[in-house]
C-alpha cells in the first residue's frame, strides 16, 4: 500500500505510522526524521535545514524533494510506503504526484488525522523521545509507558529527551504554518478521491482501529498462547502468559443436533437397558 498520513504537529502521524509499519511490513518515510538525522550528522543538508526547523518553518522544497526522490528510489519502498509529514504544501503535493507517476506507483490513500488545537499542544508538550532508540513517549498522555521499559539498544532505562522544536513559541508557529500551507492538501486529495478523514482524538489503540478501518486493513490477531501453555494453564500462569480459560467438563455439556441427539439418546437408552434375566423360582412344595 502507498499511504500519506496528513495531520497537524502532534496529531499522531509518527505513532500510527509505526503501527502500520509493523502491520503492513512497509517502510515509514518521515521527512521530519530524515531532516533531524541530517542535522544530527552535521551534513550540508542538515546545516541548511536547521534554522527553518528551529523556527518552526518549512524547510526549502528543493531540499525536501531531493531527499524524498532518493528515499522512494530505494528497494524497500517498492512494496509500498507510509509518508509521514510529506507532502506539506501544494508544491510538494504536485511534485509527489509527478514523481509517483514516473515510478508508476500511484497513491492508494491519504488519511487526515483530526485533533483539536488544545489536545495537540498538550501532546507536543508532553512528548519525549529516547535519545538512543528513538522511541516516542508522552509524559502527559501515557506517563507509565517510558518508565516501565528498557531501551532495546542499550538495555538500560530509556534516556528521554525533548525535541528542540517542541517549545511553546515554535509549536505555535508550526501550527500556524500547518493551517496556512498544509491544510489546503485536504481539498487537493479530496478532489482526487483519495482522502479519508478520521477523528484522531482518542486513545492510541482506538485511533489505530479507526485508521485500519479507513484503509481497509484488518487488525492483527492477538497471538494465541503457546501450545504447551494452553495444555498447562497453571504452568503458563507461573511464567506470566495468559492461559486459555479452563473449562470444567461438567459445566460444558455436549451439544448435539436435535435429531441426532434424540436418536443417540434412544440408542443409548436401548443399549443401557438391563438385560432380562430369569429369576430362578423355588420349586413348589408338593402337598
Ligand atoms: P515533523 O517531525 O514532521 O513534525 P510534525 O509534523 O510537526 O509532527 P510531529 O512529529 O510533531 O507530530 P506527529 O503527528 O508525528 O505526532 P506523534 O506521533 O509524535 O517535522 C518537524 C520539522 O521538520 C517541521 O517543523 C519542518 O521544519 C521540517 N519538515 C518536516 N517535513 C517537512 C516537509 N515535508 N517540508 C518542509 N519541512 C519539513 O505524537 C505526538 C505525541 O503525542 C507523542 O508523545 C505521542 O506519544 C502522543 N500521542 C500520539 N497519539 C496519541 C493519542 N491518540 N493519544 C494521546 N497521546 C498520543
XYZ file of C-alpha atoms and ligand atoms in Angstrom:
344
model
C 0.000 0.000 0.000
C 1.104 3.566 -0.665
C -0.250 5.870 2.013
C 0.088 9.513 3.056
C -0.700 10.443 6.670
C -1.752 14.075 6.946
C -2.260 15.952 10.197
C -1.105 18.831 12.333
C 2.013 18.597 14.519
C 1.213 16.202 17.379
C -1.764 14.580 15.622
C -0.120 11.153 15.975
C 1.258 10.605 12.438
C 4.526 9.154 13.738
C 2.833 6.975 16.367
C 0.328 5.499 13.918
C 2.952 5.103 11.155
C 4.959 2.856 13.482
C 1.950 0.599 13.904
C 1.318 0.456 10.169
C 4.972 -0.475 9.621
C 4.533 -3.462 11.934
C 1.174 -4.432 10.457
C 1.928 -3.989 6.750
C 5.706 -4.513 6.621
C 6.293 -1.386 4.548
C 8.635 1.480 5.480
C 7.680 4.732 7.164
C 9.205 7.691 5.370
C 9.196 10.688 7.697
C 10.730 13.857 6.304
C 10.988 15.204 9.867
C 13.072 12.157 10.946
C 15.250 12.340 7.819
C 15.900 16.041 8.414
C 16.618 15.542 12.124
C 19.167 12.834 11.361
C 20.802 15.109 8.742
C 21.056 17.820 11.405
C 22.497 15.336 13.925
C 25.104 14.143 11.383
C 26.043 17.738 10.651
C 25.705 17.218 6.873
C 25.321 20.109 4.430
C 21.598 19.314 4.103
C 21.256 19.339 7.901
C 23.071 22.644 8.154
C 20.691 24.230 5.638
C 17.579 22.737 7.264
C 18.420 23.504 10.870
C 17.419 27.144 11.064
C 13.972 26.625 9.484
C 13.261 23.655 11.754
C 14.206 25.504 14.907
C 11.942 28.378 13.883
C 9.000 26.040 13.121
C 9.015 26.972 9.404
C 9.065 24.599 6.446
C 12.447 23.586 5.056
C 13.062 24.600 1.439
C 11.076 22.458 -1.045
C 14.120 21.666 -3.199
C 15.964 20.095 -0.231
C 12.978 18.049 0.877
C 12.094 16.884 -2.632
C 15.665 15.759 -3.321
C 15.573 13.723 -0.125
C 12.198 12.151 -0.949
C 13.190 11.290 -4.524
C 16.229 9.444 -3.225
C 14.319 7.627 -0.480
C 11.440 6.498 -2.722
C 14.000 5.082 -5.153
C 15.284 2.656 -2.506
C 14.461 -1.006 -2.795
C 12.242 -1.378 0.297
C 9.888 1.368 -0.950
C 8.908 -0.700 -3.993
C 6.481 -2.769 -1.908
C 4.753 0.358 -0.598
C 5.370 3.118 1.940
C 3.830 5.392 4.535
C 4.634 9.057 4.014
C 4.620 10.876 7.365
C 4.964 14.660 7.246
C 5.241 14.844 3.455
C 3.832 16.490 1.390
C 3.480 19.680 3.420
C 2.307 22.199 0.810
C 0.744 22.230 -2.662
C 4.072 22.461 -4.491
C 5.273 19.284 -2.720
C 1.960 17.518 -3.428
C 2.207 18.263 -7.169
C 5.858 17.173 -7.209
C 4.989 13.918 -5.423
C 2.207 13.225 -7.908
C 4.606 13.619 -10.836
C 7.291 11.501 -9.182
C 4.886 8.651 -8.412
C 3.592 8.775 -11.988
C 7.153 8.317 -13.245
C 7.655 5.419 -10.819
C 4.220 4.002 -11.765
C 3.322 3.839 -8.101
C 0.196 5.923 -7.536
C -1.068 6.592 -4.013
C -3.751 4.304 -2.582
C -4.984 6.559 0.208
C -4.419 9.784 2.109
C -5.635 9.813 5.704
C -6.181 13.045 7.579
C -5.865 12.694 11.384
C -8.102 15.308 13.038
C -7.246 16.504 16.569
C -8.234 19.797 18.166
C -5.717 22.542 18.913
C -5.622 22.224 22.726
C -5.008 18.487 22.587
C -2.215 18.983 20.010
C -0.420 21.409 22.333
C -0.851 19.007 25.272
C 0.564 16.072 23.310
C 3.527 18.045 21.991
C 4.465 19.499 25.363
C 4.458 16.019 26.938
C 6.383 14.305 24.131
C 9.784 12.808 24.949
C 11.976 10.677 22.707
C 14.554 8.072 23.711
C 17.932 9.517 22.705
C 19.247 6.019 21.964
C 16.476 4.070 20.190
C 14.258 6.970 19.036
C 11.037 5.622 20.543
C 8.455 8.297 21.250
C 6.766 8.566 24.656
C 4.498 11.025 26.393
C 4.758 12.204 29.972
C 1.193 13.548 29.983
C -0.882 11.187 27.860
C 0.794 7.865 28.808
C 3.112 8.579 31.735
C 3.730 4.936 32.665
C 4.938 3.749 29.237
C 8.519 5.070 29.294
C 9.271 4.146 32.872
C 8.256 0.515 32.605
C 10.500 -0.494 29.706
C 14.175 -0.794 28.934
C 15.750 0.616 25.781
C 16.293 -2.222 23.279
C 19.569 -0.597 22.151
C 21.283 -0.083 25.499
C 19.384 -2.456 27.804
C 19.216 0.451 30.294
C 16.162 2.640 31.020
C 15.229 4.926 28.110
C 17.078 8.261 28.083
C 14.185 10.626 27.454
C 14.881 13.961 25.771
C 12.643 16.715 24.422
C 12.769 17.727 20.765
C 14.287 21.212 20.382
C 11.276 22.373 18.307
C 8.757 21.226 20.936
C 8.933 24.507 22.851
C 5.946 26.836 23.199
C 6.956 29.511 20.667
C 7.971 27.066 17.938
C 4.855 24.942 18.409
C 2.630 27.988 17.869
C 4.468 28.742 14.612
C 4.313 25.099 13.457
C 0.549 25.060 13.997
C 0.155 28.349 12.115
C 2.261 27.035 9.207
C 0.184 23.865 9.173
C -3.071 25.817 8.822
C -1.703 28.048 6.110
C 0.343 25.619 3.990
C -0.634 22.040 4.768
C -4.382 22.168 5.402
C -5.118 23.020 1.730
C -3.885 19.495 0.889
C -7.128 18.132 2.332
C -9.051 19.598 -0.632
C -6.272 18.651 -3.049
C -6.590 14.950 -2.151
C -10.351 15.057 -1.719
C -10.626 16.212 -5.343
C -8.596 13.129 -6.359
C -10.870 10.762 -4.452
C -8.035 9.659 -2.137
C -8.960 11.398 1.113
C -10.226 9.680 4.255
C -10.662 11.697 7.437
C -10.605 10.149 10.900
C -11.200 11.613 14.340
C -7.791 11.007 15.953
C -8.691 12.432 19.333
C -8.988 9.167 21.199
C -6.829 6.503 22.843
C -3.921 5.401 20.645
C -5.409 1.903 20.130
C -8.777 3.338 19.165
C -7.135 5.668 16.636
C -5.308 2.665 15.177
C -8.631 0.851 14.839
C -10.185 3.821 13.027
C -7.131 4.165 10.787
C -7.179 0.476 9.803
C -10.884 0.727 9.114
C -10.325 3.761 6.868
C -7.624 1.855 4.991
C -9.484 -1.453 4.860
C -6.692 -3.130 6.853
C -7.650 -5.918 9.252
C -6.474 -5.675 12.868
C -3.728 -8.170 13.654
C -4.998 -11.229 15.510
C -3.942 -11.418 19.119
C -1.233 -14.044 19.500
C -2.523 -17.334 20.958
C -0.555 -18.699 23.887
C 1.893 -21.442 23.000
C 0.520 -24.985 22.790
C 2.224 -26.044 25.987
C 0.717 -23.058 27.785
C -2.749 -23.993 26.578
C -2.327 -27.502 27.913
C -0.923 -26.436 31.250
C -2.599 -23.215 32.344
C -1.056 -23.316 35.803
C 2.484 -23.502 34.441
C 1.736 -20.729 31.983
C 0.392 -18.535 34.760
C 3.631 -19.058 36.655
C 5.549 -17.913 33.554
C 3.298 -14.906 33.102
C 1.445 -15.988 29.949
C -2.317 -15.759 29.752
C -3.622 -19.332 29.723
C -6.792 -20.356 27.961
C -9.684 -20.392 30.362
C -10.009 -23.858 31.801
C -13.438 -25.297 31.104
C -14.917 -27.704 33.583
C -16.191 -30.782 31.818
C -19.307 -30.807 33.919
C -20.056 -27.174 33.190
C -19.833 -27.715 29.458
C -22.492 -30.176 28.340
C -22.004 -31.754 24.958
C -24.208 -30.323 22.270
C -25.773 -32.477 19.595
C -28.081 -31.567 16.772
C -31.696 -32.149 17.826
C -32.471 -35.171 15.659
C -29.143 -36.871 16.143
C -29.429 -36.226 19.846
C -32.778 -37.903 20.211
C -31.588 -40.805 18.078
C -28.490 -41.044 20.159
C -30.449 -40.946 23.355
C -32.777 -43.642 22.078
C -29.823 -45.802 21.142
C -28.133 -45.266 24.410
C -31.308 -45.972 26.338
C -31.668 -49.262 24.475
C -28.083 -50.210 24.867
C -28.055 -49.255 28.516
C -31.287 -51.215 29.284
C -30.640 -54.064 31.628
C -30.687 -57.474 30.015
C -33.659 -59.523 31.060
C -32.605 -62.246 33.401
C -34.686 -65.129 34.580
C -35.050 -65.276 38.283
C -34.842 -68.904 39.288
C -38.057 -69.829 41.042
C -38.318 -72.022 44.038
C -39.772 -75.407 43.278
C -43.318 -75.694 44.648
C -43.801 -77.978 47.522
C -45.968 -80.899 46.925
C -48.808 -81.145 49.315
P 7.927 16.612 11.774
O 8.891 15.806 12.505
O 7.221 16.045 10.615
O 6.905 17.176 12.852
P 5.343 17.459 12.777
O 4.662 17.343 11.500
O 5.255 18.788 13.424
O 4.717 16.289 13.516
P 5.129 15.758 14.890
O 6.281 14.844 14.753
O 5.260 16.899 15.862
O 3.766 15.011 15.330
P 3.155 13.613 14.930
O 1.880 13.870 14.217
O 4.131 12.711 14.284
O 2.794 13.105 16.394
P 3.435 11.932 17.275
O 3.007 10.621 16.778
O 4.888 12.156 17.500
O 8.606 17.958 11.250
C 9.488 18.717 12.049
C 10.035 19.902 11.231
O 10.775 19.405 10.108
C 8.963 20.812 10.618
O 8.526 21.793 11.519
C 9.721 21.398 9.424
O 10.579 22.414 9.841
C 10.546 20.212 8.941
N 9.865 19.396 7.926
C 9.416 18.111 8.058
N 8.849 17.682 6.939
C 8.917 18.702 6.075
C 8.474 18.863 4.730
N 7.832 17.894 4.073
N 8.707 20.051 4.133
C 9.356 21.039 4.770
N 9.796 20.955 6.050
C 9.570 19.802 6.684
O 2.634 12.201 18.642
C 2.889 13.347 19.423
C 2.840 12.965 20.910
O 1.526 12.582 21.270
C 3.730 11.777 21.273
O 4.270 11.992 22.542
C 2.769 10.567 21.308
O 3.189 9.598 22.234
C 1.474 11.234 21.733
N 0.293 10.619 21.124
C 0.161 10.143 19.858
N -1.081 9.690 19.648
C -1.765 9.892 20.811
C -3.117 9.626 21.219
N -4.009 9.069 20.386
N -3.477 9.963 22.478
C -2.590 10.517 23.334
N -1.294 10.787 23.011
C -0.894 10.485 21.754
